PDB file of C-alpha atoms in Angstrom:
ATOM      1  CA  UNK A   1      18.363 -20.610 -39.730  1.00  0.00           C
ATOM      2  CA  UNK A   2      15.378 -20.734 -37.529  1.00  0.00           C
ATOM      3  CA  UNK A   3      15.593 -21.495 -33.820  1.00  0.00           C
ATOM      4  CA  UNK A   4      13.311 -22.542 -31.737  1.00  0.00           C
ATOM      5  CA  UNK A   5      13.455 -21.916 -27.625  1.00  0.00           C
ATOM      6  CA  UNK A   6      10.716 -23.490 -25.441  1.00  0.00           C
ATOM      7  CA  UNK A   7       8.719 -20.883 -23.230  1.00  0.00           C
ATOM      8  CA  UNK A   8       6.175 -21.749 -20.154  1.00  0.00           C
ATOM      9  CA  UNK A   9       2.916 -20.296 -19.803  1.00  0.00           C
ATOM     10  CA  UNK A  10       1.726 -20.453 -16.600  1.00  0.00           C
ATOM     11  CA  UNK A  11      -1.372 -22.678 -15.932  1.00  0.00           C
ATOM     12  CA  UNK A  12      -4.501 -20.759 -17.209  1.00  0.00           C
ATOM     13  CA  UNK A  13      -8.149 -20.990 -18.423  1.00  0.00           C
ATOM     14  CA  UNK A  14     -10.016 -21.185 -21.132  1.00  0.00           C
ATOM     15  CA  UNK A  15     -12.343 -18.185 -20.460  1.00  0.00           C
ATOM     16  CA  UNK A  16     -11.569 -15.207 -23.061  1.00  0.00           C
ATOM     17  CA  UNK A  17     -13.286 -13.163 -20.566  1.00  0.00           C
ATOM     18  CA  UNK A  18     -12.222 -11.607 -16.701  1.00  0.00           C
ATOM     19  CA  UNK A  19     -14.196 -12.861 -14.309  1.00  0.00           C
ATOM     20  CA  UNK A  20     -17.322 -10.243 -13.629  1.00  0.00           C
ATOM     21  CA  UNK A  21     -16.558  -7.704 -10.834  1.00  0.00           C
ATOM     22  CA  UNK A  22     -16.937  -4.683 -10.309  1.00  0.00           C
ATOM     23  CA  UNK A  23     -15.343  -1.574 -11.202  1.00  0.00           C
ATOM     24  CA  UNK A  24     -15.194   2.134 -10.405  1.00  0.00           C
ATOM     25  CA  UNK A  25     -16.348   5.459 -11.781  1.00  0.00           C
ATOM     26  CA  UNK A  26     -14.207   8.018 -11.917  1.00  0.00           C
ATOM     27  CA  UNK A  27     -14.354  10.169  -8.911  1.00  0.00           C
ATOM     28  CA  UNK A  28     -11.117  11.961  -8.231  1.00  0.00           C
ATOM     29  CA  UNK A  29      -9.473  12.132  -4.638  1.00  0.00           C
ATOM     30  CA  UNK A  30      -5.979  13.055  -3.643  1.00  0.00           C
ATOM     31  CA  UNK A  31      -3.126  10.038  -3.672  1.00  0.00           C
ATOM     32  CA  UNK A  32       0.058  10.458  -2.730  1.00  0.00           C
ATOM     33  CA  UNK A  33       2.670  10.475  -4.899  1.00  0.00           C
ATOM     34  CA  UNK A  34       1.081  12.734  -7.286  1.00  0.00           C
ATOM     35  CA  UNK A  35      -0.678   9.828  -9.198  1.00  0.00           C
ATOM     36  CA  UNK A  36      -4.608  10.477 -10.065  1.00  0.00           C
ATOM     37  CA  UNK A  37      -6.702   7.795  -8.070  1.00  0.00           C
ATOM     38  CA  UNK A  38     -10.396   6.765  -7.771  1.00  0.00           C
ATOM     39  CA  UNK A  39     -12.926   6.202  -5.014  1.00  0.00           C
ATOM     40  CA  UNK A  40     -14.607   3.279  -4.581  1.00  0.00           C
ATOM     41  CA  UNK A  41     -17.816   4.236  -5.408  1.00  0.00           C
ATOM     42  CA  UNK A  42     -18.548   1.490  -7.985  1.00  0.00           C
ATOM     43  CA  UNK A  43     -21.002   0.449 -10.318  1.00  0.00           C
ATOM     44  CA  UNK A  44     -21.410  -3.110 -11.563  1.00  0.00           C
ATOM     45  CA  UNK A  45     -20.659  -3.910 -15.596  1.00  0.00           C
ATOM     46  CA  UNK A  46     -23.737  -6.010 -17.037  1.00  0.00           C
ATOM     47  CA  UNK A  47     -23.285  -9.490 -17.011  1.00  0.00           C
ATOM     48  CA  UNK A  48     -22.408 -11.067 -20.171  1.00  0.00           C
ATOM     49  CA  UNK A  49     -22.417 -14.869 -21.296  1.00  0.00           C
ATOM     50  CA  UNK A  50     -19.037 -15.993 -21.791  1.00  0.00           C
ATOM     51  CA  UNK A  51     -17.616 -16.139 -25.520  1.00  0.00           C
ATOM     52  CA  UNK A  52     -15.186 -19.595 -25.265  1.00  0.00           C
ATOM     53  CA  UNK A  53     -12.173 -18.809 -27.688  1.00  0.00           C
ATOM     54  CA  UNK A  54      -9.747 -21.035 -28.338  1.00  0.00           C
ATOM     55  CA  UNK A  55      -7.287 -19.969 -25.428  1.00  0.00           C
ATOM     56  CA  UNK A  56      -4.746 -22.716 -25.207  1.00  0.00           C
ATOM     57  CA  UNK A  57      -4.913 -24.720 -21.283  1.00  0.00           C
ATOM     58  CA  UNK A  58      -1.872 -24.801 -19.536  1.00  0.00           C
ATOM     59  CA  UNK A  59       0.074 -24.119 -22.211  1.00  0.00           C
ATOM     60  CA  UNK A  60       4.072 -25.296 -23.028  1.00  0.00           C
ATOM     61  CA  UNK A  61       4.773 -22.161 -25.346  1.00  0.00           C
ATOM     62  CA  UNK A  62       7.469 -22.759 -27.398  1.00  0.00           C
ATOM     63  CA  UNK A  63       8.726 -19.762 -29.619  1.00  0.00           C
ATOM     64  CA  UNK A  64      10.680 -20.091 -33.061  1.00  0.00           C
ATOM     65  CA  UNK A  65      12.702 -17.244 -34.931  1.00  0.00           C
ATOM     66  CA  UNK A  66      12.512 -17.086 -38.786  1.00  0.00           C
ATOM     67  CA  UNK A  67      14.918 -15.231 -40.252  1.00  0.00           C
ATOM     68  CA  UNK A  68      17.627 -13.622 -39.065  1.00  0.00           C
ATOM     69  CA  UNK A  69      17.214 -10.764 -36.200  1.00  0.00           C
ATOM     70  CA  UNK A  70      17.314  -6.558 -37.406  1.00  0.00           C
ATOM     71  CA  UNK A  71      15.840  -7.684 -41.155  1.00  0.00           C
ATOM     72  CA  UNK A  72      13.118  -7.681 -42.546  1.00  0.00           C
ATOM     73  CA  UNK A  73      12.509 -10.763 -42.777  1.00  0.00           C
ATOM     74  CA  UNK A  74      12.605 -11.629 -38.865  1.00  0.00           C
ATOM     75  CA  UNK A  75       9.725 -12.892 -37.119  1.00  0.00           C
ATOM     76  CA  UNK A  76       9.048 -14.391 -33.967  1.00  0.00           C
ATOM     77  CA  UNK A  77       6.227 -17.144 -34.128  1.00  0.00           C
ATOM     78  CA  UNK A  78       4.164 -18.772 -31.085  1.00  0.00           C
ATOM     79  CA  UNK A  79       3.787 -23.014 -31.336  1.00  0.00           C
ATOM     80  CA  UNK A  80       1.553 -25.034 -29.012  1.00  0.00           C
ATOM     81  CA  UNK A  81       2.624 -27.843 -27.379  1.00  0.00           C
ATOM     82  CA  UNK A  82       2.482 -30.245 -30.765  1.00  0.00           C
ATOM     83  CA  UNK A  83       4.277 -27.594 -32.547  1.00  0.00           C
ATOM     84  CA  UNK A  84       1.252 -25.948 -34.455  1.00  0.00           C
ATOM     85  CA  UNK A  85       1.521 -22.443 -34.913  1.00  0.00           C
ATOM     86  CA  UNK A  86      -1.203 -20.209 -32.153  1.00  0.00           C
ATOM     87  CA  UNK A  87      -0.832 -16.170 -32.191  1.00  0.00           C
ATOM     88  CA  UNK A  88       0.092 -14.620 -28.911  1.00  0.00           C
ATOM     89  CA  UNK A  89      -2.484 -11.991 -29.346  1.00  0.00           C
ATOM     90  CA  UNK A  90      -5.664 -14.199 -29.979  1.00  0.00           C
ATOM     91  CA  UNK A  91      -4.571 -17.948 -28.450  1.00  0.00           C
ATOM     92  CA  UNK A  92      -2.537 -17.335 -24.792  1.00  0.00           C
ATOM     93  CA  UNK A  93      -4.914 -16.448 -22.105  1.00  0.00           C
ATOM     94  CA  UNK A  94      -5.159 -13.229 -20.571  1.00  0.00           C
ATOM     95  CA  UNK A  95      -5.898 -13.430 -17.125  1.00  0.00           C
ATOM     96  CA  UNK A  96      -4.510 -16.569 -14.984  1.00  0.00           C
ATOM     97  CA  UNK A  97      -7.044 -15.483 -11.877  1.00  0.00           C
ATOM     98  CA  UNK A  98      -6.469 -14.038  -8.656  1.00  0.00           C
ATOM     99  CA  UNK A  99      -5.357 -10.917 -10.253  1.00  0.00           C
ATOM    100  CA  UNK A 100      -2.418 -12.617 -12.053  1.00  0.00           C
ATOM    101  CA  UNK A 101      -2.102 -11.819 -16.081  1.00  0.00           C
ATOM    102  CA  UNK A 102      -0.086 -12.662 -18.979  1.00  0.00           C
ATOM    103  CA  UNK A 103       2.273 -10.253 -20.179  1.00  0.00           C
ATOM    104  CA  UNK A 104       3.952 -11.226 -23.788  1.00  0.00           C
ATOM    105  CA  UNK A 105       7.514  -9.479 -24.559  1.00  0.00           C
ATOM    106  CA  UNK A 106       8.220  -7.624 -27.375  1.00  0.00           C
ATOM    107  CA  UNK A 107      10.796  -5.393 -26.490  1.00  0.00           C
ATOM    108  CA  UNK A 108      13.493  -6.550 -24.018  1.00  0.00           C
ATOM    109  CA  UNK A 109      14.476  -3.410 -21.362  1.00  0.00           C
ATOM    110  CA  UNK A 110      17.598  -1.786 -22.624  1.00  0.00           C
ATOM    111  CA  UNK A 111      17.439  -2.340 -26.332  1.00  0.00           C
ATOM    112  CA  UNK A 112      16.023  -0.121 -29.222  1.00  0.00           C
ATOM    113  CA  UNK A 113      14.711  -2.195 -31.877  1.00  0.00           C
ATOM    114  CA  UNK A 114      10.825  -1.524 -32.168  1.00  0.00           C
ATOM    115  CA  UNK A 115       9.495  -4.855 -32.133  1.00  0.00           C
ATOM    116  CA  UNK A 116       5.632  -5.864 -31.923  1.00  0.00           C
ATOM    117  CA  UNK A 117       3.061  -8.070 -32.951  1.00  0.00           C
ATOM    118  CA  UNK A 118       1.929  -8.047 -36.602  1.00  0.00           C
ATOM    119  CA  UNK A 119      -1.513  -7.918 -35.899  1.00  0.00           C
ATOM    120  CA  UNK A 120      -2.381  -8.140 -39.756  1.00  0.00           C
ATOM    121  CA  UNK A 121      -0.512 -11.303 -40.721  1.00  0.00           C
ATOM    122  CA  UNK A 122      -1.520 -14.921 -39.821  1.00  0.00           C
ATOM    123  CA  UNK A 123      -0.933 -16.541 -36.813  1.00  0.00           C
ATOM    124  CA  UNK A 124       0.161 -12.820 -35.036  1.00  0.00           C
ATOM    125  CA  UNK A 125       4.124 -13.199 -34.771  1.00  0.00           C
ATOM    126  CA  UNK A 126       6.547 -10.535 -33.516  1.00  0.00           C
ATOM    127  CA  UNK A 127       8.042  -8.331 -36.110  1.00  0.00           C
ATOM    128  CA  UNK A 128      10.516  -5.385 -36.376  1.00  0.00           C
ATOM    129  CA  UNK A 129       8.319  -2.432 -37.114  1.00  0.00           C
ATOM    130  CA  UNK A 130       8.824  -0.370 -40.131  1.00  0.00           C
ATOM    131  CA  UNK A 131       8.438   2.921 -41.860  1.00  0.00           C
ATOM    132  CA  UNK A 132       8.787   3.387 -45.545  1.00  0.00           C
ATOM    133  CA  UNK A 133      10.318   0.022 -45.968  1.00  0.00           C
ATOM    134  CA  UNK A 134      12.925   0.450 -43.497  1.00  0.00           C
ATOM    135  CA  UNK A 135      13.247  -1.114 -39.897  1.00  0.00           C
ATOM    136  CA  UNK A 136      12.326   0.977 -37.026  1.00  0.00           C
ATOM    137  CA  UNK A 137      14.240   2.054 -33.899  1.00  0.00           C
ATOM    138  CA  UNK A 138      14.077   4.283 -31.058  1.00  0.00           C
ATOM    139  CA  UNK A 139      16.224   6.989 -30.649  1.00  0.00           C
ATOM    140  CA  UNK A 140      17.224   5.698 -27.516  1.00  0.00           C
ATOM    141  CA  UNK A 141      16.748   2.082 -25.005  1.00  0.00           C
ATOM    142  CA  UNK A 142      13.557   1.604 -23.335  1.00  0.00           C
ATOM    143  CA  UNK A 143      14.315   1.360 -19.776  1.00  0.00           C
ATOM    144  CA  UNK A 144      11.274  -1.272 -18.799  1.00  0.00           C
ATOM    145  CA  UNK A 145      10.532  -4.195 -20.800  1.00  0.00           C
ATOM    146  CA  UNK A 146       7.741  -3.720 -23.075  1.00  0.00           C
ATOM    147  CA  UNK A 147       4.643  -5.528 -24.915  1.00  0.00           C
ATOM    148  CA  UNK A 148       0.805  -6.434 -24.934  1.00  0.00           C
ATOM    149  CA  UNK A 149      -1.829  -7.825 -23.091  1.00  0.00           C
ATOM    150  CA  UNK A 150      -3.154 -10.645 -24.902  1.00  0.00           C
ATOM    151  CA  UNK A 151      -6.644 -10.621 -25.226  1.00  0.00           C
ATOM    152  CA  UNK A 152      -6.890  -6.856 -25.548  1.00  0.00           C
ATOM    153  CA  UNK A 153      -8.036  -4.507 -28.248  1.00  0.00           C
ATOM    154  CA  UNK A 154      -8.279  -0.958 -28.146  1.00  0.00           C
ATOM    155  CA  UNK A 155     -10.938  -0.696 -30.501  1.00  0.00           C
ATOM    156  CA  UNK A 156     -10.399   2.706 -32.943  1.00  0.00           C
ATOM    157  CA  UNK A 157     -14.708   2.878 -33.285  1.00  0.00           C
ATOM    158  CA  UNK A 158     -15.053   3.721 -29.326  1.00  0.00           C
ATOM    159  CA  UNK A 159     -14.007   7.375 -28.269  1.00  0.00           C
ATOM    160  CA  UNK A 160     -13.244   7.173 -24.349  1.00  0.00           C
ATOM    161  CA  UNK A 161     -14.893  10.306 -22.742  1.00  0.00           C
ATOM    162  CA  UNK A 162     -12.848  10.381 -19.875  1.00  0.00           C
ATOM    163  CA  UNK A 163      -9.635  10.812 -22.025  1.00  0.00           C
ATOM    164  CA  UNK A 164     -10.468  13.373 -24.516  1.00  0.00           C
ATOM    165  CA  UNK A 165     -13.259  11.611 -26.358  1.00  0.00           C
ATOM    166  CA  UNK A 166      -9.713   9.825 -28.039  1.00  0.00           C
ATOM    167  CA  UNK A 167     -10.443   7.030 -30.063  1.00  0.00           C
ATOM    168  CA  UNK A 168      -8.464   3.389 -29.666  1.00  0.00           C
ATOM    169  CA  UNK A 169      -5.013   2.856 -31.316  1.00  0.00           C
ATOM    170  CA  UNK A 170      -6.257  -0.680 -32.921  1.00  0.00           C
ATOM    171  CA  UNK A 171      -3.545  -2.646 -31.077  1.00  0.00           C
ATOM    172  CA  UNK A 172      -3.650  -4.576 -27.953  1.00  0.00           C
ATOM    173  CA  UNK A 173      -2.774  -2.904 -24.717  1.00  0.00           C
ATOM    174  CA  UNK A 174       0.753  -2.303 -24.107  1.00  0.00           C
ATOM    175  CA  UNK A 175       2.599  -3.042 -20.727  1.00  0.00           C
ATOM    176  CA  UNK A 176       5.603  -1.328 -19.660  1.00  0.00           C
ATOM    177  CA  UNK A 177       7.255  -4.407 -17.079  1.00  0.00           C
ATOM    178  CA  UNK A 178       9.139  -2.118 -14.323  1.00  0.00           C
ATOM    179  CA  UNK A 179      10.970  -5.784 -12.722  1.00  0.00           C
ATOM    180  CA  UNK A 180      15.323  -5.514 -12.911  1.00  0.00           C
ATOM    181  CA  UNK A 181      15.616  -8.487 -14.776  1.00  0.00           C
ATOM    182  CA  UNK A 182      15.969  -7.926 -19.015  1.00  0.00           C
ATOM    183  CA  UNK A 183      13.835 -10.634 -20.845  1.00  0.00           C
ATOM    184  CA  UNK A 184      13.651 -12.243 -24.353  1.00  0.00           C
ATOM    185  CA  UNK A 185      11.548 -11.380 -27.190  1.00  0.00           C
ATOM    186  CA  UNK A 186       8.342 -13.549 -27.140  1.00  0.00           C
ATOM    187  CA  UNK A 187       8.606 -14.392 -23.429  1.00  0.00           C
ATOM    188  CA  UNK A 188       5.167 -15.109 -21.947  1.00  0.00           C
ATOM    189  CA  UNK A 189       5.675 -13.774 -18.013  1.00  0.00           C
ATOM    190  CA  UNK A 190       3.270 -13.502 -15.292  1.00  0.00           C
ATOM    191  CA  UNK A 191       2.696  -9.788 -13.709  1.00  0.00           C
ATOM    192  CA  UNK A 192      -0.339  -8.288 -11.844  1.00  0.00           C
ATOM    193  CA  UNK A 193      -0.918  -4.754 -13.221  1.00  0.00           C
ATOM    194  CA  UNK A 194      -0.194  -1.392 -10.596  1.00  0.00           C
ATOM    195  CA  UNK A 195      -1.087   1.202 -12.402  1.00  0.00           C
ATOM    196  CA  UNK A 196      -2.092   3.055 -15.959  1.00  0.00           C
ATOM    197  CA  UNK A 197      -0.880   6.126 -18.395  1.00  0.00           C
ATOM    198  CA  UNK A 198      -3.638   7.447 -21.023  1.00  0.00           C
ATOM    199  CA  UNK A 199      -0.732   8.406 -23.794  1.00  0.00           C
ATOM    200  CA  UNK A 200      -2.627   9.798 -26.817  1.00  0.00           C
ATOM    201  CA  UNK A 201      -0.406   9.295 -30.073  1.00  0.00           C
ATOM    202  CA  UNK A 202      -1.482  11.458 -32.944  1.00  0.00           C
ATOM    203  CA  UNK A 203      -4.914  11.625 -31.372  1.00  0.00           C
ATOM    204  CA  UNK A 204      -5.122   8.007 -30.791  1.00  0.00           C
ATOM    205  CA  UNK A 205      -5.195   6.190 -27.402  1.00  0.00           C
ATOM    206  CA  UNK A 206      -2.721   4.536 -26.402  1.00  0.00           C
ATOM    207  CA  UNK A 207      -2.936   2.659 -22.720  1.00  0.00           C
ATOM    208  CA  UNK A 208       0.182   2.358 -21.157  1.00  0.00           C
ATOM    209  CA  UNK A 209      -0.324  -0.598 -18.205  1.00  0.00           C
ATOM    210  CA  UNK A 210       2.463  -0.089 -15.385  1.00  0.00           C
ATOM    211  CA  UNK A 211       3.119  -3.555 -14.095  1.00  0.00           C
ATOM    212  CA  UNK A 212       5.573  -6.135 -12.426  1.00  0.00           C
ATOM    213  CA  UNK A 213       6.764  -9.738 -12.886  1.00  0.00           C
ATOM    214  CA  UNK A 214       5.382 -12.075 -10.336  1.00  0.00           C
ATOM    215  CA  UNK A 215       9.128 -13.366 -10.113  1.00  0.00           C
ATOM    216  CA  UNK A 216      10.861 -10.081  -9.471  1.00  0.00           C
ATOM    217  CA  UNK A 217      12.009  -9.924  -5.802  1.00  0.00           C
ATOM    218  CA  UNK A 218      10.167  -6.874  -5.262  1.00  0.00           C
ATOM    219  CA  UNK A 219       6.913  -7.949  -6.481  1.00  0.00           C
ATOM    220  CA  UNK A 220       5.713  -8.611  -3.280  1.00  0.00           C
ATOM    221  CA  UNK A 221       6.069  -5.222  -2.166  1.00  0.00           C
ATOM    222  CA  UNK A 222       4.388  -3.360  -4.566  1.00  0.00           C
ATOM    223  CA  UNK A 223       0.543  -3.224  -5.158  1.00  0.00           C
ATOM    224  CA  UNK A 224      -1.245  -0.009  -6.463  1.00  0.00           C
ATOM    225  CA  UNK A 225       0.371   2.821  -7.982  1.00  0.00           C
ATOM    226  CA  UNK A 226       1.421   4.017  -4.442  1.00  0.00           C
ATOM    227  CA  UNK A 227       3.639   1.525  -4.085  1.00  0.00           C
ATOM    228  CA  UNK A 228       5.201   2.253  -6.884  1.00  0.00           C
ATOM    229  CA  UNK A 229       6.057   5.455  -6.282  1.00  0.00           C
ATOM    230  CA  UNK A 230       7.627   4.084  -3.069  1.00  0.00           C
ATOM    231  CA  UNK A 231      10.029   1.506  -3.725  1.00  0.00           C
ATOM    232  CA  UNK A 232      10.521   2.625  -7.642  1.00  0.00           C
ATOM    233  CA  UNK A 233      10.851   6.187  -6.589  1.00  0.00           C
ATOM    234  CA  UNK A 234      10.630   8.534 -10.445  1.00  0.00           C
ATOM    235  CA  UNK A 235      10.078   5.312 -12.505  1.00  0.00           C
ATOM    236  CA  UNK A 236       6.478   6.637 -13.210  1.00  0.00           C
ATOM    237  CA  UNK A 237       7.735   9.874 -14.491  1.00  0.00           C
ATOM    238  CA  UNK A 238      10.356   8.548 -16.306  1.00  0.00           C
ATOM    239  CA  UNK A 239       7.942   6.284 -18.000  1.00  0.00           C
ATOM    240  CA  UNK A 240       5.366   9.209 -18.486  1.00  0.00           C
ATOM    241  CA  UNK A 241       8.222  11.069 -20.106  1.00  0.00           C
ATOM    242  CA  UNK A 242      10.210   8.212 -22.026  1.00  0.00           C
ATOM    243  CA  UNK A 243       6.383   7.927 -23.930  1.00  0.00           C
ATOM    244  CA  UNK A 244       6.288  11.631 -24.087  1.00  0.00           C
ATOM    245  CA  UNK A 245       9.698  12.486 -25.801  1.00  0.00           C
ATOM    246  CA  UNK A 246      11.207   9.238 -27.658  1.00  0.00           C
ATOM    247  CA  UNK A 247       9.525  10.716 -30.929  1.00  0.00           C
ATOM    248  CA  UNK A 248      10.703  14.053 -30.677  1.00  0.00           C
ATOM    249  CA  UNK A 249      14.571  13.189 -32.065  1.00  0.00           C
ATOM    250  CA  UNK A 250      12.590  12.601 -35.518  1.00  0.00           C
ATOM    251  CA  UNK A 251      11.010  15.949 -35.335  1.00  0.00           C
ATOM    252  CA  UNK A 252       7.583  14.795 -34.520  1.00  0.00           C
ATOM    253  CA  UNK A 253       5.578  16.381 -31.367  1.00  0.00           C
ATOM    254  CA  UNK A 254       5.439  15.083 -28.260  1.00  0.00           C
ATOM    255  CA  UNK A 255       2.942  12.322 -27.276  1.00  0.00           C
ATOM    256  CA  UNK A 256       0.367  14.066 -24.702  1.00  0.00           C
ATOM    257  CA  UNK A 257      -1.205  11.759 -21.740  1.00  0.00           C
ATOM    258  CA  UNK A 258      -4.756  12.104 -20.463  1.00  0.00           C
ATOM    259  CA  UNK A 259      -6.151  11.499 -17.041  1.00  0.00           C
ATOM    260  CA  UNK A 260      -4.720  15.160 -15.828  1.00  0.00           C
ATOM    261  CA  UNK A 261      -1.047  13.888 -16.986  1.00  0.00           C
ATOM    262  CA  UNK A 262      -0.985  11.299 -13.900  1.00  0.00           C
ATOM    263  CA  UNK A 263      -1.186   7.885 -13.539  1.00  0.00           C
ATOM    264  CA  UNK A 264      -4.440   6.041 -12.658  1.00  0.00           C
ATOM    265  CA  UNK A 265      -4.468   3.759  -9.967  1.00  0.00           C
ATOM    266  CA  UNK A 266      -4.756  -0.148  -9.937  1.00  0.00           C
ATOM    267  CA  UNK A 267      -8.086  -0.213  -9.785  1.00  0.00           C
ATOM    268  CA  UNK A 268      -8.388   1.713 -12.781  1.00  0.00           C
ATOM    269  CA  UNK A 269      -6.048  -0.408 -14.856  1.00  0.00           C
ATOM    270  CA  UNK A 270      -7.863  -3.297 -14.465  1.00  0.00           C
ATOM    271  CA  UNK A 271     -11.150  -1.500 -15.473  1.00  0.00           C
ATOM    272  CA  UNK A 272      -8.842  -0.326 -18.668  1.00  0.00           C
ATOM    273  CA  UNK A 273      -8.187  -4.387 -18.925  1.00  0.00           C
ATOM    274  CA  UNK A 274     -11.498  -5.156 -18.712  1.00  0.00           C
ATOM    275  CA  UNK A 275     -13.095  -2.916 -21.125  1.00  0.00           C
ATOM    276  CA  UNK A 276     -10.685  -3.754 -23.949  1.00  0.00           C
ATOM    277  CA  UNK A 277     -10.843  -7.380 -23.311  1.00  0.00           C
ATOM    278  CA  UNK A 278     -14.617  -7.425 -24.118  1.00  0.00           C
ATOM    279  CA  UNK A 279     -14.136  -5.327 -27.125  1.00  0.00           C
ATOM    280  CA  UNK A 280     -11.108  -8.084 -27.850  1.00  0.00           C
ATOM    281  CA  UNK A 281     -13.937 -10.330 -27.903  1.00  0.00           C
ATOM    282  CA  UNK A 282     -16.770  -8.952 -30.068  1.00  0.00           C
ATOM    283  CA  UNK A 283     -13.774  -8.325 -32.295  1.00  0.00           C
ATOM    284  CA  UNK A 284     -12.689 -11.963 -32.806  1.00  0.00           C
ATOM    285  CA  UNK A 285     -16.807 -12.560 -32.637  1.00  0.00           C
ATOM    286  CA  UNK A 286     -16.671 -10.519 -35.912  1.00  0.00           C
ATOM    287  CA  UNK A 287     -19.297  -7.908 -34.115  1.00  0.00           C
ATOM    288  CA  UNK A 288     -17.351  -5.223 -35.068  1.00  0.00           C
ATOM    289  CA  UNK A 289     -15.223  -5.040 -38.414  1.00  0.00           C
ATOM    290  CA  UNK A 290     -11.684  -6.212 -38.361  1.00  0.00           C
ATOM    291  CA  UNK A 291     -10.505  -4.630 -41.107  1.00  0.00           C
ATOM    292  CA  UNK A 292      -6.808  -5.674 -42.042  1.00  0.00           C
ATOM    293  CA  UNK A 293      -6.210  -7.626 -38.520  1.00  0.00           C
ATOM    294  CA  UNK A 294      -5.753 -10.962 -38.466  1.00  0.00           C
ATOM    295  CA  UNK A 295      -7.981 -13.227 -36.231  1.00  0.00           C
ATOM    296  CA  UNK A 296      -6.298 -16.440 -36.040  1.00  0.00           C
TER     297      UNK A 296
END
């Protein structure tokens, strides 16, 4: 029996793209807390004319299961405010301004299940992963809630020279949501990104954006990756680590992390965001081939 649970979107724009600004090159300096930061000596992307998608406006998100939960069967799909079907990936906005993004939930905090976005079926819902046919789990719970950036693509063409010349994962960017409070499957939250982990997977990049719900009581105090490191003392290494080991119970190697094995700064996650939000774009612009993924 499908249910159907209504979730709100914050108010947002229409623009596919972030707002122009301007963003760093990678000069090292120290940072406390052991985390790899940048200095400010920036250089300004070229100015592009804005691609209007169809992001949905102030959107009353309303989420409806299919199937039963743990089959294969199960999805999660995304409805509009007249009930048509819209794909978290493609149709909710990215950023809401001010420095204030949407984060969609895949995986609530303290459950195993390996849920994500089927990025090659229509309309983008949340499925179980699989391998071989069968549903996939972690060995273990995820500590942090987890799930994507809309509007993001890490696009598997583009090696990143400053990681290893790794190529992109073909997936949106992934968020690992550090707030105390365990959410729902397809919930649509508001966070401002603190910091980023360059996990390669099998050779593939695979951003890891550290962030925090707007609503969680200490959201206030924490802005950059120092912060972080001060009122969530370890939860960076324990993320770093959770990425690194989880596949190691099924006899695989450990995942490896670029950047020196440290986190990047803010300032550098939102350069991250940036970058794979215009390659989101000429995706969906069909400038680059889109293969097997869906784009509606």
């Amino acid at each position: 029996m499908a249910a159907t649970r209504v979730i709100t979107a914050a108010s947002a724009t229409t623009s596919c793209f972030l707002a122009k600004r301007a963003f760093v090159l990678p000069a090292k300096r120290s940072c406390g807390g052991g985390a790899l930061c940048f200095s400010r000596r920036a250089f300004v992307l070229k100015s592009k004319r804005p691609f209007s998608c169809s992001a949905i406006y102030n959107p009353q998100v309303k989420v409806k299961e299919e199937g039963q939960p743990e089959t294969l069967d199960y999805r999660v799909f995304f409805l509009d405010g007249s009930g048509k079907k819209v794909s978290p990936w493609h149709d909710i906005p990215l950023t809401l301004g001010d420095g204030v993004y949407n984060f969609i939930v895949e995986i609530p905090k303290e459950s195993k299940a390996k849920m994500e976005v089927a990025t090659d079926e229509d309309f983008t819902p949340i499925k179980q992963d699989t391998k071989k046919g069968k549903l996939r789990y972690y060995p273990y719970n995820i500590n942090w809630n987890y799930g994507l950036l809309p509007q993001t693509w890490e696009d598997p063409s583009q090696a990143n020279a400053e990681v290893e010349g790794a190529f992109g994962d073909n997936d949106p960017v992934d968020v690992v949501e550090i707030g105390e409070t365990q959410r729902k499957i397809g919930e649509v939250l508001k966070i401002k990104p603190l910091a980023a982990l360059a996990m390669i997977d099998e050779g593939e990049l695979d951003w890891k954006i550290v962030a925090i719900s707007l609503d969680d009581p200490k959201a206030h105090l924490v802005n950059d990756v120092d912060d972080v490191e001060k009122h969530f003392p370890g939860t960076l290494t324990a993320i770093r680590d959770w990425f690194r080991d989880y596949k190691i119970p099924d006899g695989k190697p450990a995942n490896r992390f670029g950047l020196g094995d440290k986190p990047a700064n803010k300032e550098y996650a939102l350069k991250i965001i940036h970058e794979t939000n215009e390659s989101w774009a000429k995706l969906v612009k069909r400038s680059v081939d889109a293969g097997d993924l869906s784009l509606f």
